[in-house]
GROMACS .gro file of C-alpha atoms in nm:
model
  432
    1MET     CA    1   3.298   3.592  -2.788
    2THR     CA    2   3.044   3.454  -2.574
    3SER     CA    3   2.971   3.463  -2.190
    4SER     CA    4   2.703   3.302  -1.957
    5PRO     CA    5   2.359   3.412  -2.127
    6ALA     CA    6   2.125   3.656  -1.925
    7ARG     CA    7   1.845   3.473  -1.739
    8PHE     CA    8   1.562   3.481  -2.006
    9ASP     CA    9   1.309   3.722  -1.887
   10ARG     CA   10   0.944   3.575  -2.009
   11GLY     CA   11   0.827   3.941  -1.898
   12HIS     CA   12   1.000   4.096  -2.150
   13THR     CA   13   0.911   3.917  -2.455
   14ASP     CA   14   0.535   3.893  -2.315
   15ASP     CA   15   0.558   4.273  -2.342
   16LEU     CA   16   0.728   4.273  -2.678
   17MET     CA   17   0.415   4.045  -2.819
   18SER     CA   18   0.190   4.319  -2.676
   19PHE     CA   19   0.379   4.595  -2.859
   20LEU     CA   20   0.371   4.401  -3.207
   21ALA     CA   21  -0.003   4.349  -3.162
   22ALA     CA   22  -0.065   4.696  -3.087
   23SER     CA   23   0.150   4.840  -3.360
   24PRO     CA   24  -0.010   4.746  -3.692
   25SER     CA   25   0.172   5.071  -3.858
   26PRO     CA   26   0.447   5.289  -3.831
   27TYR     CA   27   0.234   5.548  -3.685
   28HIS     CA   28   0.096   5.315  -3.416
   29ALA     CA   29   0.420   5.218  -3.333
   30VAL     CA   30   0.567   5.568  -3.250
   31ALA     CA   31   0.251   5.658  -3.054
   32ASN     CA   32   0.322   5.330  -2.841
   33THR     CA   33   0.687   5.386  -2.808
   34ALA     CA   34   0.608   5.742  -2.680
   35GLU     CA   35   0.369   5.632  -2.438
   36ARG     CA   36   0.627   5.398  -2.281
   37LEU     CA   37   0.884   5.666  -2.272
   38GLU     CA   38   0.629   5.907  -2.110
   39LYS     CA   39   0.595   5.651  -1.829
   40ALA     CA   40   0.979   5.651  -1.792
   41GLY     CA   41   0.948   6.036  -1.735
   42PHE     CA   42   0.998   6.174  -2.102
   43GLU     CA   43   0.842   6.457  -2.240
   44GLN     CA   44   0.752   6.541  -2.594
   45VAL     CA   45   0.900   6.861  -2.775
   46GLU     CA   46   0.768   7.020  -3.071
   47GLU     CA   47   0.982   7.090  -3.365
   48THR     CA   48   0.849   7.412  -3.420
   49ALA     CA   49   0.914   7.544  -3.063
   50ALA     CA   50   1.229   7.658  -2.925
   51TRP     CA   51   1.415   7.405  -2.719
   52ASP     CA   52   1.579   7.462  -2.395
   53GLY     CA   53   1.902   7.286  -2.268
   54THR     CA   54   1.740   7.133  -1.939
   55ALA     CA   55   1.820   6.802  -1.829
   56GLY     CA   56   1.580   6.515  -1.867
   57GLY     CA   57   1.405   6.275  -2.132
   58LYS     CA   58   1.269   6.436  -2.440
   59TYR     CA   59   1.137   6.294  -2.764
   60VAL     CA   60   1.031   6.442  -3.124
   61ILE     CA   61   0.754   6.266  -3.335
   62ARG     CA   62   0.754   6.320  -3.703
   63GLY     CA   63   0.522   6.092  -3.886
   64GLY     CA   64   0.625   5.716  -3.860
   65ALA     CA   65   0.966   5.866  -3.700
   66ILE     CA   66   1.044   5.892  -3.339
   67ILE     CA   67   1.363   6.047  -3.189
   68ALA     CA   68   1.395   6.027  -2.836
   69TRP     CA   69   1.707   6.128  -2.587
   70TYR     CA   70   1.787   6.177  -2.236
   71VAL     CA   71   2.043   6.455  -2.111
   72PRO     CA   72   2.185   6.396  -1.782
   73GLU     CA   73   2.232   6.674  -1.518
   74GLY     CA   74   2.541   6.869  -1.611
   75ALA     CA   75   2.619   6.739  -1.951
   76ALA     CA   76   2.835   6.949  -2.139
   77PRO     CA   77   2.759   7.082  -2.515
   78HIS     CA   78   3.012   6.846  -2.643
   79THR     CA   79   2.907   6.566  -2.448
   80PRO     CA   80   2.898   6.247  -2.732
   81PHE     CA   81   2.595   6.045  -2.781
   82ARG     CA   82   2.548   5.703  -2.797
   83ILE     CA   83   2.240   5.606  -3.046
   84ILE     CA   84   2.040   5.317  -3.110
   85GLY     CA   85   1.909   5.324  -3.455
   86ALA     CA   86   1.600   5.128  -3.580
   87HIS     CA   87   1.311   5.138  -3.807
   88THR     CA   88   0.932   5.158  -3.747
   89ASP     CA   89   0.815   5.003  -4.086
   90SER     CA   90   0.761   4.640  -4.246
   91PRO     CA   91   0.687   4.506  -4.573
   92ASN     CA   92   0.299   4.501  -4.650
   93LEU     CA   93   0.032   4.610  -4.866
   94ARG     CA   94  -0.073   4.962  -4.888
   95VAL     CA   95  -0.403   5.142  -4.963
   96LYS     CA   96  -0.387   5.359  -5.295
   97PRO     CA   97  -0.532   5.712  -5.342
   98ARG     CA   98  -0.836   5.562  -5.501
   99PRO     CA   99  -0.908   5.259  -5.319
  100ASP     CA  100  -1.244   5.132  -5.405
  101THR     CA  101  -1.262   4.905  -5.688
  102GLY     CA  102  -1.371   4.531  -5.763
  103ALA     CA  103  -1.493   4.303  -6.062
  104HIS     CA  104  -1.739   4.010  -6.106
  105GLY     CA  105  -1.960   4.099  -5.813
  106TRP     CA  106  -1.663   4.128  -5.545
  107ARG     CA  107  -1.548   4.446  -5.410
  108GLN     CA  108  -1.196   4.493  -5.369
  109VAL     CA  109  -0.941   4.738  -5.202
  110ALA     CA  110  -0.688   4.876  -5.445
  111VAL     CA  111  -0.311   4.831  -5.280
  112GLU     CA  112   0.062   4.880  -5.373
  113THR     CA  113   0.304   4.653  -5.246
  114TYR     CA  114   0.545   4.840  -5.004
  115GLY     CA  115   0.914   4.714  -4.965
  116GLY     CA  116   1.042   4.370  -5.045
  117THR     CA  117   0.717   4.202  -4.935
  118LEU     CA  118   0.700   3.825  -4.955
  119LEU     CA  119   0.382   3.805  -5.153
  120ASN     CA  120   0.240   3.455  -5.094
  121THR     CA  121   0.242   3.517  -4.703
  122TRP     CA  122  -0.042   3.751  -4.751
  123LEU     CA  123  -0.262   3.473  -4.926
  124ASP     CA  124  -0.556   3.355  -4.770
  125ARG     CA  125  -0.520   3.504  -4.441
  126ASP     CA  126  -0.751   3.727  -4.230
  127LEU     CA  127  -0.646   4.086  -4.250
  128GLY     CA  128  -0.711   4.412  -4.099
  129LEU     CA  129  -0.648   4.763  -4.196
  130ALA     CA  130  -0.454   5.039  -4.011
  131GLY     CA  131  -0.295   5.337  -4.016
  132ARG     CA  132  -0.369   5.726  -4.017
  133LEU     CA  133  -0.640   5.955  -4.129
  134THR     CA  134  -0.542   6.321  -4.182
  135LEU     CA  135  -0.799   6.584  -4.128
  136ARG     CA  136  -0.874   6.894  -4.318
  137ASP     CA  137  -0.717   7.103  -4.047
  138GLY     CA  138  -0.391   6.915  -4.084
  139SER     CA  139  -0.431   6.717  -3.774
  140HIS     CA  140  -0.396   6.329  -3.786
  141VAL     CA  141  -0.611   6.043  -3.642
  142LEU     CA  142  -0.514   5.685  -3.572
  143ALA     CA  143  -0.728   5.415  -3.734
  144ASN     CA  144  -0.720   5.049  -3.672
  145VAL     CA  145  -0.963   4.810  -3.801
  146ASP     CA  146  -0.832   4.514  -3.620
  147ARG     CA  147  -1.069   4.242  -3.697
  148PRO     CA  148  -1.124   4.016  -4.035
  149MET     CA  149  -1.199   4.273  -4.291
  150LEU     CA  150  -0.980   4.166  -4.613
  151ARG     CA  151  -0.849   3.861  -4.766
  152VAL     CA  152  -0.630   3.808  -5.082
  153PRO     CA  153  -0.769   3.475  -5.187
  154GLN     CA  154  -0.532   3.244  -5.365
  155LEU     CA  155  -0.634   3.061  -5.705
  156ALA     CA  156  -0.762   2.711  -5.660
  157ILE     CA  157  -0.518   2.436  -5.758
  158HIS     CA  158  -0.772   2.297  -5.995
  159LEU     CA  159  -0.725   2.617  -6.188
  160ASP     CA  160  -0.346   2.611  -6.156
  161ARG     CA  161  -0.226   2.273  -6.168
  162GLN     CA  162   0.128   2.407  -6.134
  163ALA     CA  163   0.080   2.611  -5.838
  164ASN     CA  164   0.312   2.369  -5.636
  165ASP     CA  165   0.598   2.373  -5.878
  166GLY     CA  166   0.641   2.745  -5.888
  167LEU     CA  167   0.375   3.004  -5.769
  168LYS     CA  168   0.394   3.328  -6.005
  169LEU     CA  169   0.226   3.650  -5.847
  170ASP     CA  170   0.135   3.952  -6.037
  171ARG     CA  171   0.156   4.231  -5.794
  172GLN     CA  172  -0.121   4.441  -5.961
  173ARG     CA  173  -0.339   4.159  -6.068
  174HIS     CA  174  -0.343   3.895  -5.787
  175MET     CA  175  -0.263   4.103  -5.464
  176GLN     CA  176  -0.584   4.320  -5.460
  177PRO     CA  177  -0.781   4.201  -5.146
  178ILE     CA  178  -1.152   4.157  -5.148
  179TRP     CA  179  -1.367   4.297  -4.844
  180GLY     CA  180  -1.732   4.222  -4.959
  181LEU     CA  181  -1.960   4.166  -5.218
  182GLY     CA  182  -2.150   4.375  -5.478
  183ASP     CA  183  -2.124   4.540  -5.819
  184ASP     CA  184  -2.200   4.893  -5.695
  185VAL     CA  185  -1.854   5.025  -5.633
  186ARG     CA  186  -1.830   5.393  -5.518
  187ASP     CA  187  -1.571   5.611  -5.452
  188GLY     CA  188  -1.515   5.710  -5.107
  189ASP     CA  189  -1.692   5.396  -4.938
  190LEU     CA  190  -1.356   5.252  -4.802
  191ILE     CA  191  -1.265   5.568  -4.635
  192ALA     CA  192  -1.599   5.646  -4.517
  193PHE     CA  193  -1.624   5.320  -4.361
  194VAL     CA  194  -1.238   5.356  -4.187
  195ALA     CA  195  -1.345   5.710  -4.096
  196LYS     CA  196  -1.641   5.568  -3.903
  197GLU     CA  197  -1.421   5.321  -3.728
  198ALA     CA  198  -1.188   5.609  -3.589
  199GLY     CA  199  -1.463   5.812  -3.507
  200VAL     CA  200  -1.449   6.097  -3.737
  201ALA     CA  201  -1.691   6.218  -4.014
  202ALA     CA  202  -1.571   6.102  -4.348
  203ASP     CA  203  -1.614   6.474  -4.467
  204ASP     CA  204  -1.317   6.587  -4.251
  205VAL     CA  205  -1.060   6.311  -4.411
  206ALA     CA  206  -0.843   6.513  -4.640
  207GLY     CA  207  -0.586   6.218  -4.670
  208TRP     CA  208  -0.467   5.854  -4.551
  209ASP     CA  209  -0.184   5.666  -4.526
  210LEU     CA  210  -0.340   5.308  -4.464
  211MET     CA  211  -0.199   4.949  -4.473
  212VAL     CA  212  -0.299   4.592  -4.452
  213HIS     CA  213  -0.217   4.381  -4.127
  214ALA     CA  214  -0.210   4.017  -4.036
  215LEU     CA  215  -0.451   3.927  -3.775
  216GLU     CA  216  -0.284   3.642  -3.606
  217ALA     CA  217  -0.176   3.747  -3.253
  218PRO     CA  218   0.211   3.677  -3.165
  219ALA     CA  219   0.279   3.337  -3.006
  220TYR     CA  220   0.510   3.110  -2.841
  221LEU     CA  221   0.576   2.837  -3.062
  222GLY     CA  222   0.780   2.500  -3.024
  223ARG     CA  223   0.780   2.222  -2.779
  224ASP     CA  224   0.930   2.396  -2.504
  225ARG     CA  225   0.766   2.733  -2.610
  226GLU     CA  226   1.165   2.856  -2.713
  227LEU     CA  227   1.055   3.038  -3.039
  228LEU     CA  228   0.842   3.324  -3.096
  229ALA     CA  229   0.611   3.396  -3.411
  230GLY     CA  230   0.481   3.733  -3.483
  231PRO     CA  231   0.433   4.036  -3.733
  232ARG     CA  232   0.667   4.304  -3.784
  233MET     CA  233   0.935   4.188  -3.604
  234ASP     CA  234   1.133   4.319  -3.886
  235ASN     CA  235   1.196   4.543  -3.706
  236LEU     CA  236   0.962   4.654  -3.434
  237LEU     CA  237   1.197   4.393  -3.222
  238SER     CA  238   1.470   4.638  -3.224
  239VAL     CA  239   1.238   4.929  -3.164
  240HIS     CA  240   1.083   4.768  -2.876
  241ALA     CA  241   1.422   4.675  -2.740
  242GLY     CA  242   1.584   5.041  -2.828
  243ALA     CA  243   1.294   5.191  -2.592
  244ALA     CA  244   1.325   4.973  -2.309
  245ALA     CA  245   1.701   5.043  -2.320
  246LEU     CA  246   1.671   5.411  -2.327
  247ALA     CA  247   1.415   5.406  -2.050
  248ALA     CA  248   1.666   5.205  -1.834
  249ALA     CA  249   1.938   5.447  -1.935
  250ALA     CA  250   1.753   5.749  -1.786
  251ALA     CA  251   1.652   5.542  -1.499
  252ALA     CA  252   2.021   5.488  -1.424
  253GLY     CA  253   2.037   5.840  -1.316
  254ASP     CA  254   2.280   6.143  -1.407
  255GLY     CA  255   2.618   5.957  -1.407
  256LEU     CA  256   2.598   5.884  -1.762
  257ALA     CA  257   2.912   5.946  -1.979
  258TYR     CA  258   2.695   5.980  -2.298
  259ILE     CA  259   2.374   6.127  -2.416
  260PRO     CA  260   2.177   5.808  -2.492
  261VAL     CA  261   1.930   5.814  -2.771
  262LEU     CA  262   1.680   5.636  -2.987
  263ALA     CA  263   1.624   5.703  -3.351
  264GLY     CA  264   1.313   5.498  -3.492
  265PHE     CA  265   1.310   5.589  -3.868
  266ASP     CA  266   1.027   5.508  -4.106
  267HIS     CA  267   1.072   5.419  -4.482
  268GLU     CA  268   1.375   5.176  -4.425
  269GLU     CA  269   1.211   4.899  -4.638
  270ASN     CA  270   1.203   5.122  -4.949
  271GLY     CA  271   1.555   5.295  -4.958
  272SER     CA  272   1.535   5.557  -4.641
  273GLU     CA  273   1.469   5.852  -4.882
  274SER     CA  274   1.211   6.059  -4.707
  275ASP     CA  275   1.187   6.344  -4.430
  276THR     CA  276   1.110   6.078  -4.186
  277GLY     CA  277   1.385   5.827  -4.323
  278ALA     CA  278   1.733   5.776  -4.212
  279GLN     CA  279   1.851   5.942  -4.548
  280GLY     CA  280   1.652   6.274  -4.445
  281PRO     CA  281   1.799   6.527  -4.199
  282LEU     CA  282   1.584   6.463  -3.886
  283LEU     CA  283   1.858   6.288  -3.674
  284GLY     CA  284   2.140   6.526  -3.742
  285THR     CA  285   1.888   6.818  -3.669
  286VAL     CA  286   1.784   6.673  -3.348
  287LEU     CA  287   2.130   6.619  -3.220
  288GLU     CA  288   2.247   6.954  -3.356
  289ARG     CA  289   1.971   7.130  -3.190
  290SER     CA  290   2.035   6.932  -2.844
  291VAL     CA  291   2.404   7.059  -2.875
  292PHE     CA  292   2.283   7.433  -2.936
  293ALA     CA  293   2.016   7.425  -2.656
  294ARG     CA  294   2.311   7.326  -2.389
  295GLY     CA  295   2.473   7.640  -2.512
  296GLY     CA  296   2.709   7.496  -2.767
  297GLY     CA  297   2.857   7.593  -3.111
  298TYR     CA  298   2.958   7.432  -3.431
  299GLU     CA  299   3.296   7.330  -3.266
  300ASP     CA  300   3.095   7.128  -2.975
  301ARG     CA  301   2.882   6.980  -3.215
  302ALA     CA  302   3.188   6.844  -3.426
  303ARG     CA  303   3.335   6.728  -3.116
  304ALA     CA  304   3.017   6.548  -3.005
  305PHE     CA  305   2.972   6.385  -3.320
  306ALA     CA  306   3.319   6.275  -3.324
  307GLY     CA  307   3.275   6.077  -2.998
  308THR     CA  308   2.942   5.922  -3.101
  309VAL     CA  309   2.863   5.590  -3.169
  310CYS     CA  310   2.534   5.447  -3.331
  311LEU     CA  311   2.426   5.069  -3.290
  312SER     CA  312   2.203   5.028  -3.589
  313SER     CA  313   1.976   4.728  -3.474
  314ASP     CA  314   1.793   4.551  -3.757
  315THR     CA  315   1.707   4.194  -3.769
  316GLY     CA  316   1.899   3.940  -3.980
  317HIS     CA  317   1.906   3.600  -4.125
  318ALA     CA  318   1.931   3.296  -3.892
  319VAL     CA  319   2.057   2.968  -4.054
  320HIS     CA  320   1.772   2.781  -4.230
  321PRO     CA  321   1.758   2.457  -4.180
  322ASN     CA  322   1.606   2.356  -4.505
  323TYR     CA  323   1.847   2.599  -4.699
  324ALA     CA  324   2.188   2.599  -4.502
  325GLU     CA  325   2.359   2.607  -4.845
  326ARG     CA  326   2.208   2.977  -4.887
  327HIS     CA  327   2.429   3.090  -4.569
  328ASP     CA  328   2.796   3.158  -4.550
  329PRO     CA  329   2.944   2.807  -4.441
  330THR     CA  330   3.116   2.923  -4.136
  331HIS     CA  331   2.875   3.199  -4.012
  332HIS     CA  332   2.529   3.013  -3.903
  333PRO     CA  333   2.343   3.226  -3.658
  334ARG     CA  334   2.113   3.038  -3.436
  335ALA     CA  335   1.790   3.125  -3.279
  336ASN     CA  336   1.864   3.208  -2.908
  337GLY     CA  337   2.217   3.264  -2.963
  338GLY     CA  338   2.212   3.599  -2.873
  339PRO     CA  339   2.227   3.923  -3.067
  340ILE     CA  340   2.444   3.923  -3.404
  341LEU     CA  341   2.715   4.140  -3.521
  342LYS     CA  342   2.652   4.218  -3.883
  343VAL     CA  343   2.939   4.257  -4.149
  344ASN     CA  344   3.010   4.335  -4.514
  345VAL     CA  345   3.336   4.456  -4.633
  346ASN     CA  346   3.137   4.624  -4.937
  347GLN     CA  347   2.954   4.874  -4.676
  348ARG     CA  348   2.617   4.741  -4.675
  349TYR     CA  349   2.688   4.708  -4.319
  350ALA     CA  350   2.862   4.989  -4.135
  351THR     CA  351   3.050   4.742  -3.911
  352ASP     CA  352   3.429   4.748  -3.878
  353GLY     CA  353   3.691   4.642  -3.626
  354SER     CA  354   3.641   4.918  -3.374
  355GLY     CA  355   3.295   4.898  -3.399
  356ARG     CA  356   3.307   4.510  -3.328
  357ALA     CA  357   3.487   4.589  -3.015
  358VAL     CA  358   3.234   4.841  -2.928
  359PHE     CA  359   2.974   4.584  -2.943
  360ALA     CA  360   3.157   4.291  -2.794
  361ALA     CA  361   3.226   4.531  -2.483
  362ALA     CA  362   2.851   4.576  -2.460
  363CYS     CA  363   2.739   4.203  -2.469
  364GLU     CA  364   3.021   4.122  -2.229
  365LYS     CA  365   2.888   4.408  -1.973
  366ALA     CA  366   2.555   4.251  -2.008
  367GLY     CA  367   2.630   3.913  -1.978
  368VAL     CA  368   2.473   3.790  -2.323
  369PRO     CA  369   2.639   3.576  -2.610
  370TRP     CA  370   2.673   3.701  -2.927
  371GLN     CA  371   2.702   3.602  -3.300
  372SER     CA  372   2.870   3.697  -3.628
  373PHE     CA  373   2.677   3.724  -3.940
  374VAL     CA  374   2.808   3.762  -4.298
  375SER     CA  375   2.642   3.672  -4.636
  376ASN     CA  376   2.781   3.386  -4.864
  377ASN     CA  377   2.949   3.560  -5.128
  378ASP     CA  378   2.748   3.423  -5.402
  379MET     CA  379   2.419   3.571  -5.259
  380PRO     CA  380   2.336   3.958  -5.249
  381CYS     CA  381   2.373   4.122  -4.916
  382GLY     CA  382   2.094   4.318  -4.804
  383THR     CA  383   2.155   4.663  -4.609
  384THR     CA  384   2.025   4.867  -4.337
  385ILE     CA  385   2.004   5.232  -4.193
  386GLY     CA  386   2.368   5.163  -4.056
  387PRO     CA  387   2.594   5.274  -4.362
  388ILE     CA  388   2.342   5.570  -4.413
  389THR     CA  389   2.368   5.683  -4.087
  390ALA     CA  390   2.759   5.652  -4.091
  391ALA     CA  391   2.771   5.837  -4.428
  392ARG     CA  392   2.543   6.141  -4.378
  393HIS     CA  393   2.643   6.239  -4.017
  394GLY     CA  394   3.009   6.096  -4.013
  395ILE     CA  395   2.927   5.873  -3.674
  396ARG     CA  396   3.093   5.563  -3.613
  397THR     CA  397   2.806   5.271  -3.677
  398VAL     CA  398   2.791   4.924  -3.615
  399ASP     CA  399   2.513   4.710  -3.747
  400ILE     CA  400   2.376   4.464  -3.528
  401GLY     CA  401   2.035   4.282  -3.467
  402VAL     CA  402   1.854   3.953  -3.375
  403ALA     CA  403   1.877   3.642  -3.618
  404ILE     CA  404   1.520   3.559  -3.748
  405LEU     CA  405   1.339   3.324  -4.013
  406SER     CA  406   1.086   3.402  -4.259
  407MET     CA  407   1.228   3.779  -4.310
  408HIS     CA  408   0.957   3.999  -4.481
  409SER     CA  409   0.688   3.742  -4.419
  410ALA     CA  410   0.369   3.843  -4.294
  411ARG     CA  411   0.453   3.665  -3.991
  412GLU     CA  412   0.840   3.620  -3.886
  413LEU     CA  413   1.004   3.375  -3.643
  414CYS     CA  414   1.286   3.422  -3.377
  415GLY     CA  415   1.400   3.260  -3.050
  416ALA     CA  416   1.203   3.383  -2.767
  417ASP     CA  417   1.526   3.465  -2.539
  418ASP     CA  418   1.682   3.668  -2.819
  419PRO     CA  419   1.472   3.989  -2.765
  420PHE     CA  420   1.578   3.978  -2.412
  421MET     CA  421   1.914   3.957  -2.480
  422LEU     CA  422   1.910   4.229  -2.704
  423ALA     CA  423   1.755   4.484  -2.477
  424ASN     CA  424   2.046   4.396  -2.240
  425ALA     CA  425   2.309   4.437  -2.445
  426LEU     CA  426   2.153   4.780  -2.608
  427THR     CA  427   2.113   4.885  -2.220
  428ALA     CA  428   2.481   4.787  -2.154
  429PHE     CA  429   2.581   4.995  -2.471
  430LEU     CA  430   2.393   5.337  -2.356
  431THR     CA  431   2.498   5.309  -1.998
  432ASP     CA  432   2.879   5.213  -2.068
   0.00000   0.00000   0.00000
């Protein structure tokens, strides 16, 4: 199951830290991924344009999702795909349509909880605000107030003597951050402020998709700096590794037996049901258009999909030293133990025996160890884009990832070696 681990490349994890810090929203993550792929020779294609079948690297952006692929020279219309699936969104607090609110001399921002947020991890932190503004002409502008702007203050223990015996937070009443003082709350103040920060006129803003982010920079942790703490590792860690693997596959040249693909979806944390989520048609449309652009028809599309494999890469649970009883007693993934294979026979994960063989072969080729994850039978199992991808497209899918602690916290924790080992395994998978 394991082999000699790859030499830890501190450069990869340093780069991941930069990527996490620069990507406080799915829209920033997509823009940063596109920038990295363009440096590797990829070019953007518009969904509304006609596509050609030329070789090379291409990508499509739709909102907070990106699909990128590399067509080797001479690829046939029925050439199968090798897909890395991931998601760009993370649980957080998101700005409501009428954000300006407040009470008792405090100015506040009305927010809605997004995904399975660990609410207490957002308390008493210095918070920024990021996302995108939609202008009246339909264009988008990225916005990022990356300095202390917001704070969700916790009630003092003197006013809640039972706080340490079980903190109970009301999403509506207790999670609205403050951003200043004053009784004169006016509609439009927040968006006017963000528009100015983004360099656009407030009157030009027709809509917004804004969210709160923690400001602490990613950092190495531990006596020997063997751990990595940072925000949004679920699941930008996989997006970053997938982009690195796709660039490496493109650099490998035109001897690839498959067409390597990176699919970074939005909205995984709330069910993937959107035009940019895994439940939507985006991936299937892109793959089909790639087949048709190379002169293929329905038969070629069917042949290509039948030979396609997707590695759905998302974070999983490392064994928690303080709550080991919550884990399966015979499956204890450890930090820096290599990527994990995620299994659930009730199809919360899409992995089966044949998928296990594909993943094991990729890890063996890359020279990295790997581990198995399965939930305790008495604990509900989470899910990913894996089963959705398998069911929607009829594509063999394997759920994998990196084991972390503090999943869905404003700040998560993983082994500092694991991101590099995941990227190596993904590269081996794409270039098999």
